[in-house]
PDB file of C-alpha atoms in Angstrom:
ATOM      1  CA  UNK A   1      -9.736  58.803  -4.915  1.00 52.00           C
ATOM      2  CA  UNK A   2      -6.869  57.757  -6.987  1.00 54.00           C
ATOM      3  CA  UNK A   3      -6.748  54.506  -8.314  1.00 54.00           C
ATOM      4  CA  UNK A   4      -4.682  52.030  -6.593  1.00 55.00           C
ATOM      5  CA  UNK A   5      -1.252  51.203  -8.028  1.00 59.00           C
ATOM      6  CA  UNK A   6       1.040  47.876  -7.933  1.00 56.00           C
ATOM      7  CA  UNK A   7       4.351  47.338  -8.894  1.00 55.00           C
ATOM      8  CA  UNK A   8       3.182  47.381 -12.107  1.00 55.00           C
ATOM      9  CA  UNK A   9       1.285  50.417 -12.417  1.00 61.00           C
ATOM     10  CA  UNK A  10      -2.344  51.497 -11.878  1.00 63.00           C
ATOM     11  CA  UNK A  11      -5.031  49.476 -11.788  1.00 60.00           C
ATOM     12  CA  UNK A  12      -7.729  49.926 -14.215  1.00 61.00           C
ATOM     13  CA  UNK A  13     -10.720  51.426 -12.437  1.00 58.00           C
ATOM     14  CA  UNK A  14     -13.151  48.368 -13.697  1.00 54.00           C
ATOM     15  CA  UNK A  15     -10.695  46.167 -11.272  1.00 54.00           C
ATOM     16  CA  UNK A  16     -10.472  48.527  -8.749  1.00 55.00           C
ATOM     17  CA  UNK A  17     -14.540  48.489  -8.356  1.00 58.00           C
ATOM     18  CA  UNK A  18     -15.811  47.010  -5.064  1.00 62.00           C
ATOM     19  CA  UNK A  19     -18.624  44.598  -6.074  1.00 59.00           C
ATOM     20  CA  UNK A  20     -20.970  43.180  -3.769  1.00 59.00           C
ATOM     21  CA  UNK A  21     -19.607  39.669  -1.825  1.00 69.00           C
ATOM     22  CA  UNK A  22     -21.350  36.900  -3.516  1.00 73.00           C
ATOM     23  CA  UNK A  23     -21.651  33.524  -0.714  1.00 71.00           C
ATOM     24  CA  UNK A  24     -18.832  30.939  -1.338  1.00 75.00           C
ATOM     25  CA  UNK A  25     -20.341  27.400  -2.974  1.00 86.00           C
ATOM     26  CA  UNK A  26     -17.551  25.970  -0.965  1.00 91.00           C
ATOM     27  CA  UNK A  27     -17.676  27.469   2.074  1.00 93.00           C
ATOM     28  CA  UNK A  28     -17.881  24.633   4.205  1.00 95.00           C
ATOM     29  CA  UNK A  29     -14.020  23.844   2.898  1.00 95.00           C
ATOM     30  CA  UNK A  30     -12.949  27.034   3.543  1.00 95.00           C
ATOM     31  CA  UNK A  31     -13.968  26.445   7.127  1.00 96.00           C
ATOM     32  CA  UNK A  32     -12.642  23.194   7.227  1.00 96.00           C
ATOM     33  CA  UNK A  33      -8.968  25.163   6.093  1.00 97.00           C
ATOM     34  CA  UNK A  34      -9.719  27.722   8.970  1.00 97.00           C
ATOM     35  CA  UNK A  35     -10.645  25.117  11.813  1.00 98.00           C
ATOM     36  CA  UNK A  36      -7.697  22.807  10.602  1.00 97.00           C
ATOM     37  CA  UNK A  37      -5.096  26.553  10.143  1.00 97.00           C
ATOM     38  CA  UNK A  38      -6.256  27.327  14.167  1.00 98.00           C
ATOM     39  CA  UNK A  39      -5.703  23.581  15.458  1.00 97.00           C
ATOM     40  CA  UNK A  40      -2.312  23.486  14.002  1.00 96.00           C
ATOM     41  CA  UNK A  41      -1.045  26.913  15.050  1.00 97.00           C
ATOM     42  CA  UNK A  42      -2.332  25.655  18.544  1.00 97.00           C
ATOM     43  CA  UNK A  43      -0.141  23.118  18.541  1.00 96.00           C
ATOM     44  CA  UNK A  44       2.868  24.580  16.770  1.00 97.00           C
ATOM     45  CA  UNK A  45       2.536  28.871  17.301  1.00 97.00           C
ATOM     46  CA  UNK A  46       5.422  28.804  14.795  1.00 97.00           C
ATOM     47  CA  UNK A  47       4.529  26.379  12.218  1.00 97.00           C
ATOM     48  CA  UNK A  48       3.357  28.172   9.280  1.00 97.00           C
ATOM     49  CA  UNK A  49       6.341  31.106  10.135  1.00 96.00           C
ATOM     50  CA  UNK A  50       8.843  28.293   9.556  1.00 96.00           C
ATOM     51  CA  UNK A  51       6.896  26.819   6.227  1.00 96.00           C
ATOM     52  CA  UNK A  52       7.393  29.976   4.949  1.00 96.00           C
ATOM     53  CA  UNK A  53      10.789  30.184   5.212  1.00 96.00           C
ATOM     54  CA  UNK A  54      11.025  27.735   2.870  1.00 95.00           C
ATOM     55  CA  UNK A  55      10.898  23.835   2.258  1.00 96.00           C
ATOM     56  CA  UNK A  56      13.743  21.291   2.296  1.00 96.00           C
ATOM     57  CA  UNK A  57      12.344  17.770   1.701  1.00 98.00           C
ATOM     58  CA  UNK A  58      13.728  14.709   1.372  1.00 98.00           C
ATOM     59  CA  UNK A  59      11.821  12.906  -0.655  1.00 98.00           C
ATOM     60  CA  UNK A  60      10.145  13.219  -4.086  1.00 98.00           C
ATOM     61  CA  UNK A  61       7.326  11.383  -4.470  1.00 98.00           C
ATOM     62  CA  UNK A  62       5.821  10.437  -7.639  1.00 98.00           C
ATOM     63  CA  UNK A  63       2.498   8.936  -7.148  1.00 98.00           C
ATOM     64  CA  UNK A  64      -0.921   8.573  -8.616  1.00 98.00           C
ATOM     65  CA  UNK A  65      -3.484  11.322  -8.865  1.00 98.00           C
ATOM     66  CA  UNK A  66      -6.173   8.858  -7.148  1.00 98.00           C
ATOM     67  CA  UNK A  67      -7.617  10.708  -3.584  1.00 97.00           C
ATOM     68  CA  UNK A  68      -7.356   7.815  -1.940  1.00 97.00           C
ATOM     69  CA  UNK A  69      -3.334   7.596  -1.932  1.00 97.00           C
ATOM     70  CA  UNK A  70      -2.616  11.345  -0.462  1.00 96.00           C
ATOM     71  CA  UNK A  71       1.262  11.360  -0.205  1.00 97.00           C
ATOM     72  CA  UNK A  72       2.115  13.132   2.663  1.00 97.00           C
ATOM     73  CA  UNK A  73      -0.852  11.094   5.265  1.00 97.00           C
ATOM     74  CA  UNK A  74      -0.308   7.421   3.909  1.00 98.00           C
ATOM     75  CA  UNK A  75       3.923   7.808   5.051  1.00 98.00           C
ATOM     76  CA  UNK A  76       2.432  10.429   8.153  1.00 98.00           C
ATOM     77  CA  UNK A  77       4.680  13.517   7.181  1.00 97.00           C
ATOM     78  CA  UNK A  78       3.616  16.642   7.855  1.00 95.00           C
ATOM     79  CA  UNK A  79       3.548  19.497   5.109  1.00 96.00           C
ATOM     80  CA  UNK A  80       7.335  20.838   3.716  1.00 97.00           C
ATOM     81  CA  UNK A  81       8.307  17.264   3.874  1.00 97.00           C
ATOM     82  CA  UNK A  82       7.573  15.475   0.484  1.00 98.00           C
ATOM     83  CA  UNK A  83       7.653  17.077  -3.035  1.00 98.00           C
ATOM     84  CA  UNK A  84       5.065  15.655  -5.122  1.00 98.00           C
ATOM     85  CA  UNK A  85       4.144  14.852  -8.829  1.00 98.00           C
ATOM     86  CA  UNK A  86       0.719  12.571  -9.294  1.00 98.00           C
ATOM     87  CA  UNK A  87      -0.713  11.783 -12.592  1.00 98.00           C
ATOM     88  CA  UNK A  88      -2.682   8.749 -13.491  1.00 97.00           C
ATOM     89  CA  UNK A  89      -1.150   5.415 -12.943  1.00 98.00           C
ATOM     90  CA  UNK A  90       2.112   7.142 -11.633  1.00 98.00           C
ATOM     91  CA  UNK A  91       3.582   7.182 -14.915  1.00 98.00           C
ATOM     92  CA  UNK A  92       7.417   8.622 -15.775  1.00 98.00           C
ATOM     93  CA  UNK A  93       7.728   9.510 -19.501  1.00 97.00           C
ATOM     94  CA  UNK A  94      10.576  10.692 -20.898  1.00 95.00           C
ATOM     95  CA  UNK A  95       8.385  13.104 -23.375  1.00 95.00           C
ATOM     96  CA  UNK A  96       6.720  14.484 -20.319  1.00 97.00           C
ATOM     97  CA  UNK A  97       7.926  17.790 -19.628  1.00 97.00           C
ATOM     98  CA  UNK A  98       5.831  18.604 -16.236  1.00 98.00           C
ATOM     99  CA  UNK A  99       7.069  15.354 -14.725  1.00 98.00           C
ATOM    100  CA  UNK A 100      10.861  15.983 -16.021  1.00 98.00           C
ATOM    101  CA  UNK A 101      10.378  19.434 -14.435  1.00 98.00           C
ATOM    102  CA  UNK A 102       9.359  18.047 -11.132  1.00 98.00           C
ATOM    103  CA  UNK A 103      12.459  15.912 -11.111  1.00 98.00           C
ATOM    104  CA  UNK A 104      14.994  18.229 -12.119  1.00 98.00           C
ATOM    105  CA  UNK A 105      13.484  20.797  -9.855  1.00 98.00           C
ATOM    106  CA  UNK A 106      13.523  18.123  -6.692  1.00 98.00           C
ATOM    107  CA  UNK A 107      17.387  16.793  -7.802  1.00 98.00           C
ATOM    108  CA  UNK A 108      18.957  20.105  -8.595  1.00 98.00           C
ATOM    109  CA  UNK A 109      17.414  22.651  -6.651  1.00 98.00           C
ATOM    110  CA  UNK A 110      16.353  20.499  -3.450  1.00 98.00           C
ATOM    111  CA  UNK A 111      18.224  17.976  -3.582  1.00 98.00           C
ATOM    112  CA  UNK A 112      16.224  15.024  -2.203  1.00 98.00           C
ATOM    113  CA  UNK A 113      17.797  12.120  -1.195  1.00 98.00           C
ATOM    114  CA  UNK A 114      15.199   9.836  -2.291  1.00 98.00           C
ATOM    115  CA  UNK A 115      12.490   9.435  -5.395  1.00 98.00           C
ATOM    116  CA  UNK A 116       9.735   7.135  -4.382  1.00 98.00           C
ATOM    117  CA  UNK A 117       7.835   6.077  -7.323  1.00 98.00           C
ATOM    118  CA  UNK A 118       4.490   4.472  -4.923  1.00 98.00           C
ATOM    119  CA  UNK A 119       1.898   2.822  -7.222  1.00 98.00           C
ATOM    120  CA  UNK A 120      -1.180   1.169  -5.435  1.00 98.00           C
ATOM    121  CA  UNK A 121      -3.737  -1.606  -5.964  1.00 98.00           C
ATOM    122  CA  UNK A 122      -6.552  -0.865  -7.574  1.00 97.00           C
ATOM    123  CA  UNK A 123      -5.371   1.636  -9.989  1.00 98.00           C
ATOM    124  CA  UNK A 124      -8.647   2.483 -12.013  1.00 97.00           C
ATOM    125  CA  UNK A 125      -5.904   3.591 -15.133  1.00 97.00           C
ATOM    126  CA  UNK A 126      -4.194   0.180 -14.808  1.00 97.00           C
ATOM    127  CA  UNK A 127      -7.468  -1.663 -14.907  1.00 97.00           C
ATOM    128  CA  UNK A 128      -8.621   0.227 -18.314  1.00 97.00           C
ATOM    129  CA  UNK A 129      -5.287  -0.731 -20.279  1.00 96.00           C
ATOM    130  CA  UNK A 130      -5.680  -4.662 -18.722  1.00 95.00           C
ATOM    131  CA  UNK A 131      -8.250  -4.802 -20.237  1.00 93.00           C
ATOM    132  CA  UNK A 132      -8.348  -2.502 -23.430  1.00 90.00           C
ATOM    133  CA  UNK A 133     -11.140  -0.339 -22.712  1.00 90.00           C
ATOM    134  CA  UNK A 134     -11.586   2.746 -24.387  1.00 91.00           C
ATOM    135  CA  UNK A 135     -11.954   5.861 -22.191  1.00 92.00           C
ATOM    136  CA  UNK A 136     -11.120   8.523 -25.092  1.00 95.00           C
ATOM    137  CA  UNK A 137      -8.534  11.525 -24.199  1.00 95.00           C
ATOM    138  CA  UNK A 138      -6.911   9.288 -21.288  1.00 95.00           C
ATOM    139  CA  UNK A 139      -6.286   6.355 -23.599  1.00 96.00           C
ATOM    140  CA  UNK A 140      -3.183   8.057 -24.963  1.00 96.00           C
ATOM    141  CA  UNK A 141      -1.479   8.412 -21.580  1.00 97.00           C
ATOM    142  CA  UNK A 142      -2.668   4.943 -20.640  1.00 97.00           C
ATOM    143  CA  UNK A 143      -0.379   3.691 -23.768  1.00 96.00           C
ATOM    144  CA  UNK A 144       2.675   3.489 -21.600  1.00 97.00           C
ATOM    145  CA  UNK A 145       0.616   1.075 -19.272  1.00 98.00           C
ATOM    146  CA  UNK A 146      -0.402  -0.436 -22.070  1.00 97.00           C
ATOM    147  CA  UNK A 147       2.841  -1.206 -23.310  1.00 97.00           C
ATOM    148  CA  UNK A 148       3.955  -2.444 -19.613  1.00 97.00           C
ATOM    149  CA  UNK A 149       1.292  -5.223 -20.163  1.00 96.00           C
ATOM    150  CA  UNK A 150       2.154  -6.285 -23.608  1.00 96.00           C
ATOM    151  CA  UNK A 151       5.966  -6.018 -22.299  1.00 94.00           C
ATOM    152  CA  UNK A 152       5.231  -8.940 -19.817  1.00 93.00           C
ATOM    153  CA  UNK A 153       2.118 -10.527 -21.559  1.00 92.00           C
ATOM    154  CA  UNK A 154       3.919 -14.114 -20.861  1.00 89.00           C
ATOM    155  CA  UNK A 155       3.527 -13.504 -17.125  1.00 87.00           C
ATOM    156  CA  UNK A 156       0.308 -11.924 -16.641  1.00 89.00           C
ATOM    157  CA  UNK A 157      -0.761 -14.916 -18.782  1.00 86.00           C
ATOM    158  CA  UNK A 158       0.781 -17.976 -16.556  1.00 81.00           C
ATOM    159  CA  UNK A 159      -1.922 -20.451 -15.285  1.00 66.00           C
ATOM    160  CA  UNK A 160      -1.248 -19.277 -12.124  1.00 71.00           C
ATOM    161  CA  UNK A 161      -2.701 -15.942 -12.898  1.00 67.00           C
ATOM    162  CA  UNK A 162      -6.466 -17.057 -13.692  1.00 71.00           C
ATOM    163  CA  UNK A 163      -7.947 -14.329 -11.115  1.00 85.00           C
ATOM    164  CA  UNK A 164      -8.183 -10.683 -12.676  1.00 88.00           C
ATOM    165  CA  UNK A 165      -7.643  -9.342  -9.483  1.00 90.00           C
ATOM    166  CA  UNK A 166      -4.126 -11.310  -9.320  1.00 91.00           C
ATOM    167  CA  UNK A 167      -3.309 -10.411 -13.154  1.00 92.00           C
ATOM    168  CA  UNK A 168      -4.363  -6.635 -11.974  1.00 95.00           C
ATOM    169  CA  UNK A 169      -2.160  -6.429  -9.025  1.00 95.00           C
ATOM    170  CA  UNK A 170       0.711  -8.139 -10.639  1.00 94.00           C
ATOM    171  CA  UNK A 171       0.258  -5.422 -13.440  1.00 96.00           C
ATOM    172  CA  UNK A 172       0.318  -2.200 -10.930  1.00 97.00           C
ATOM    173  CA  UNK A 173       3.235  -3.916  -9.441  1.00 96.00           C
ATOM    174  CA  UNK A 174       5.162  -3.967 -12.966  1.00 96.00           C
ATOM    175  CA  UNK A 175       4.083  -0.710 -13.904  1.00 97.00           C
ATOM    176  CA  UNK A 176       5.931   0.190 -10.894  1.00 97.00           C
ATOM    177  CA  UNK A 177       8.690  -1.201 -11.768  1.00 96.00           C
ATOM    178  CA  UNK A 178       9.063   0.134 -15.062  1.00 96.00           C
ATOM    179  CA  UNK A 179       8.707   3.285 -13.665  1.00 97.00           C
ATOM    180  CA  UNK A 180      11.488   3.550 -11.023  1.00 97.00           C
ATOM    181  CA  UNK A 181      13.748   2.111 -14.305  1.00 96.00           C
ATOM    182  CA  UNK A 182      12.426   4.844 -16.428  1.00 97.00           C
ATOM    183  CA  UNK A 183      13.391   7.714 -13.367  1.00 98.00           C
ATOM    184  CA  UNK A 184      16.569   6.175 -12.947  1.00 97.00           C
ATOM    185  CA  UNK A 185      17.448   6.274 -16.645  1.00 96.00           C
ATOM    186  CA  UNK A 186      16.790  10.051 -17.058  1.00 97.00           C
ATOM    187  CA  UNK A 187      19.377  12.246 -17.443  1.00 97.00           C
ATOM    188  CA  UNK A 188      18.775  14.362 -14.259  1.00 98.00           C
ATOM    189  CA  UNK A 189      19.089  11.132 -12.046  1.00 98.00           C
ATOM    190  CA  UNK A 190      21.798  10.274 -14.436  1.00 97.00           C
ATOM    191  CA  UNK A 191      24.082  13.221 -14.118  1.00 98.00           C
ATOM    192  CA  UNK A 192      23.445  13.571 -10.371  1.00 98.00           C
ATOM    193  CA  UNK A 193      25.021  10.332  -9.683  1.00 98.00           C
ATOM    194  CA  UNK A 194      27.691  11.341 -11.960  1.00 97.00           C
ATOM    195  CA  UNK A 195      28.447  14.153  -9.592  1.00 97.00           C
ATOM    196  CA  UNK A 196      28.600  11.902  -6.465  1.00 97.00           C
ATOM    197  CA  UNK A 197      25.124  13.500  -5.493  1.00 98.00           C
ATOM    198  CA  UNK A 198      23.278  10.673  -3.080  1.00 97.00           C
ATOM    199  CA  UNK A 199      20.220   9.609  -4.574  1.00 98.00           C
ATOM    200  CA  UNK A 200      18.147   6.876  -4.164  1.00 98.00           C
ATOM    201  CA  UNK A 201      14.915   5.696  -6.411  1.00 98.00           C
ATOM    202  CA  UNK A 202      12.455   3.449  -4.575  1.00 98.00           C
ATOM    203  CA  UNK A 203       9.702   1.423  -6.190  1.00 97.00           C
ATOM    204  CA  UNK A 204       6.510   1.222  -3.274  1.00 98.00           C
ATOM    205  CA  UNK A 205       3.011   0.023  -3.633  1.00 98.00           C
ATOM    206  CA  UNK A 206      -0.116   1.118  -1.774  1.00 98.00           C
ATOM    207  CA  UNK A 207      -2.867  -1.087  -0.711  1.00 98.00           C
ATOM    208  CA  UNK A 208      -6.124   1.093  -0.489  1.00 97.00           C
ATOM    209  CA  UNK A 209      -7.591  -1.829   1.636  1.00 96.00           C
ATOM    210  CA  UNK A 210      -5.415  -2.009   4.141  1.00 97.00           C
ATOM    211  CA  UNK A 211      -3.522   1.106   4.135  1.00 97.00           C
ATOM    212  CA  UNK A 212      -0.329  -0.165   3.931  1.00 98.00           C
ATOM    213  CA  UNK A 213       2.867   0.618   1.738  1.00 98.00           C
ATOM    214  CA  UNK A 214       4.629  -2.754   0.014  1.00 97.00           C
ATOM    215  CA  UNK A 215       8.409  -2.305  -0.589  1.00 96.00           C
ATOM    216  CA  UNK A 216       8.746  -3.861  -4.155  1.00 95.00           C
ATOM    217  CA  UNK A 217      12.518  -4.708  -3.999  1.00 92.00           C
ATOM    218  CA  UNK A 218      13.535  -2.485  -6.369  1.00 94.00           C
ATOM    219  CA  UNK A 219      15.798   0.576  -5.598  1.00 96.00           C
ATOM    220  CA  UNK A 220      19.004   2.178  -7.072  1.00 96.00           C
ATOM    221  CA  UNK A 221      21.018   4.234  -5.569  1.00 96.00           C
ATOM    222  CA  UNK A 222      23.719   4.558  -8.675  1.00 95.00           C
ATOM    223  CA  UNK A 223      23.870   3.782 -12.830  1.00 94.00           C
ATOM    224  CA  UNK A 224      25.587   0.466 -12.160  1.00 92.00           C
ATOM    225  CA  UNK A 225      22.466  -0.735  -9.952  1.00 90.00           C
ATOM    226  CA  UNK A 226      19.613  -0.009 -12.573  1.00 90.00           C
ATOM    227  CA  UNK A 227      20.215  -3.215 -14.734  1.00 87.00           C
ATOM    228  CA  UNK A 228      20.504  -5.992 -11.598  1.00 86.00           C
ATOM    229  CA  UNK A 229      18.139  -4.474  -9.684  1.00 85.00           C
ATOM    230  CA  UNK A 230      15.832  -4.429 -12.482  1.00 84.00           C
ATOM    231  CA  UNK A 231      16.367  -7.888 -13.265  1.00 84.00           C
ATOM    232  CA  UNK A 232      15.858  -8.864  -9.103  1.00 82.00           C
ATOM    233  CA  UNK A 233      13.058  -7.093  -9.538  1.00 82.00           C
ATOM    234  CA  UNK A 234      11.057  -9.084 -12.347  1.00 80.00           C
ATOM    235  CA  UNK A 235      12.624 -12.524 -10.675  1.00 74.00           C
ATOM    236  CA  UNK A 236      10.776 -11.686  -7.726  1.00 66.00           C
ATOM    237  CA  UNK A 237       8.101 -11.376  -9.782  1.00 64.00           C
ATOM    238  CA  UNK A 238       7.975 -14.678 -11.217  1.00 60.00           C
ATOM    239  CA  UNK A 239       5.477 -16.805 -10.555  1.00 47.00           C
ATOM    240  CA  UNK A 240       5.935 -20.483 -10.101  1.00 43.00           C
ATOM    241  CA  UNK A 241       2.698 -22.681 -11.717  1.00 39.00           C
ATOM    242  CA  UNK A 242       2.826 -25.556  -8.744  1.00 39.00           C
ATOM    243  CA  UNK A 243       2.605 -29.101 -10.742  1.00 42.00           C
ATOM    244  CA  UNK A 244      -0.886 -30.820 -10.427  1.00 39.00           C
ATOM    245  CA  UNK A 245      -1.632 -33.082  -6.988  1.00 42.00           C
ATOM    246  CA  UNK A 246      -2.024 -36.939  -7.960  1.00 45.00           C
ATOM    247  CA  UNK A 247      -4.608 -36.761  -5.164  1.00 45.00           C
ATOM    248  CA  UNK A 248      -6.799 -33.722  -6.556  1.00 40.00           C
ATOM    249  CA  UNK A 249      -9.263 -34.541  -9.118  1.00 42.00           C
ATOM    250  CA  UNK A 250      -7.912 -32.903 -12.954  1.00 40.00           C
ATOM    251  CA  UNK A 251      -9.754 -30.046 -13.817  1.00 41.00           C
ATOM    252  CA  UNK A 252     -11.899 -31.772 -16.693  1.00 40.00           C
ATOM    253  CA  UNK A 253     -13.251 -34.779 -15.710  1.00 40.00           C
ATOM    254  CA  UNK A 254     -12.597 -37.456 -18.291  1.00 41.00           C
ATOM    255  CA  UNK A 255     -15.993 -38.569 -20.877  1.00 43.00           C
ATOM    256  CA  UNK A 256     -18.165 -40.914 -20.006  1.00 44.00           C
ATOM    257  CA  UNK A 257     -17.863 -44.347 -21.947  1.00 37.00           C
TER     258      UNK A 257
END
């Protein structure tokens, strides 16, 4: 027989060659997809016929790649209604072309109304650049974290802040933080409000304990907003060192005479 053709051309007869089906290693997953494909065509006959007509989400959400903070489950929206970008520690660099792709593609083209920037507690890449330890490749991209924590060294050093874990969630909070100012500075989110386009950029946090999404206070919905809300933002993340109790015993006691 001839060999088959495709839009572009013939295909070479070493292609065309039917070998013999080797098993799937991961063919438990693929039945997993199949099991979950029937159960939801059950319930919606036309679901996947309307998916592929296209997607129109609202939201862009720019997470971490952890696989215990899946986007659409943790905010329970089904498929076609969040546009994701996840890399570690939900970072937004301005020399990062596959994130500034994501955004420009989510503003321009589907015009979401709002950019969630959703950290969570815990963050493994947070941890390494609290406390400076070398991982090799990764440590690069951990540099903006890094520079997050030397940004606000004075507060993740306060008294108050003695626990790791405290210094560690105050840290994924910030890095939030930073993060919804660096989105909101870009020139995509820039120009859109410039057009009158609505936009909003959210700062969340997730906690993996609890399952539950923390609203950090910080959002802009325009150019003007970016500086106050940044500032409300780190006030609310002051912390206050409470002056010692004349009743509680001081930390050292005093030497013996």
């Amino acid at each position: 027989p001839a060999p088959a053709r495709t839009l572009f051309g013939r295909i070479p007869a070493f292609f065309s060659r039917k070998e013999p089906k080797k098993p799937s290693i991961l063919k438990d997953l693929l039945q997993r997809n199949r099991d979950w494909s029937a159960q939801v065509t059950q319930n919606n006959p036309a679901f996947f016929q309307d998916l592929a007509g296209g997607q129109s989400p609202k939201y862009l959400w720019i997470g971490c790649s952890d696989s215990r903070v899946p986007a659409n489950q943790v905010v329970d929206l089904p498929p076609g209604s969040v546009f994701v970008h996840r890399n570690i520690a939900n970072v937004v660099s301005h020399s990062d072309f596959n994130c500034l792709s994501v955004l420009q593609y989510a503003v321009e083209i589907l015009k979401v109304q709002h950019i969630i920037v959703c950290g969570h507690y815990g963050c493994g890449g947070v941890a390494a650049a609290l406390q400076d330890r070398r991982l090799g490749l990764i440590d690069n991209w951990l540099r903006h974290v890094r520079d997050v924590r030397e940004k606000h060294k004075t507060k993740l050093e306060q008294k108050i802040l003695l626990s790791e874990s405290r210094r560690m969630d105050m840290l994924c909070e910030l890095n939030v933080i930073e993060q919804v100012q660096n989105v909101a500075s870009t020139t995509i989110v820039q120009e859109a409000w410039d057009k009158g386009q609505p936009l909003a950029v959210h700062g969340w946090i997730y906690g993996i304990g609890d399952g539950l999404i923390k609203d950090l206070g910080v959002c802009c919905t325009n150019a003007n907003e970016i500086s106050e809300t940044y500032r409300t933002a780190m006030h609310m993340e002051e912390v206050e060192v409470p002056e010692p109790d004349p009743k509680e015993p001081p930390d050292t006691p005093p030497p013996n005479k």
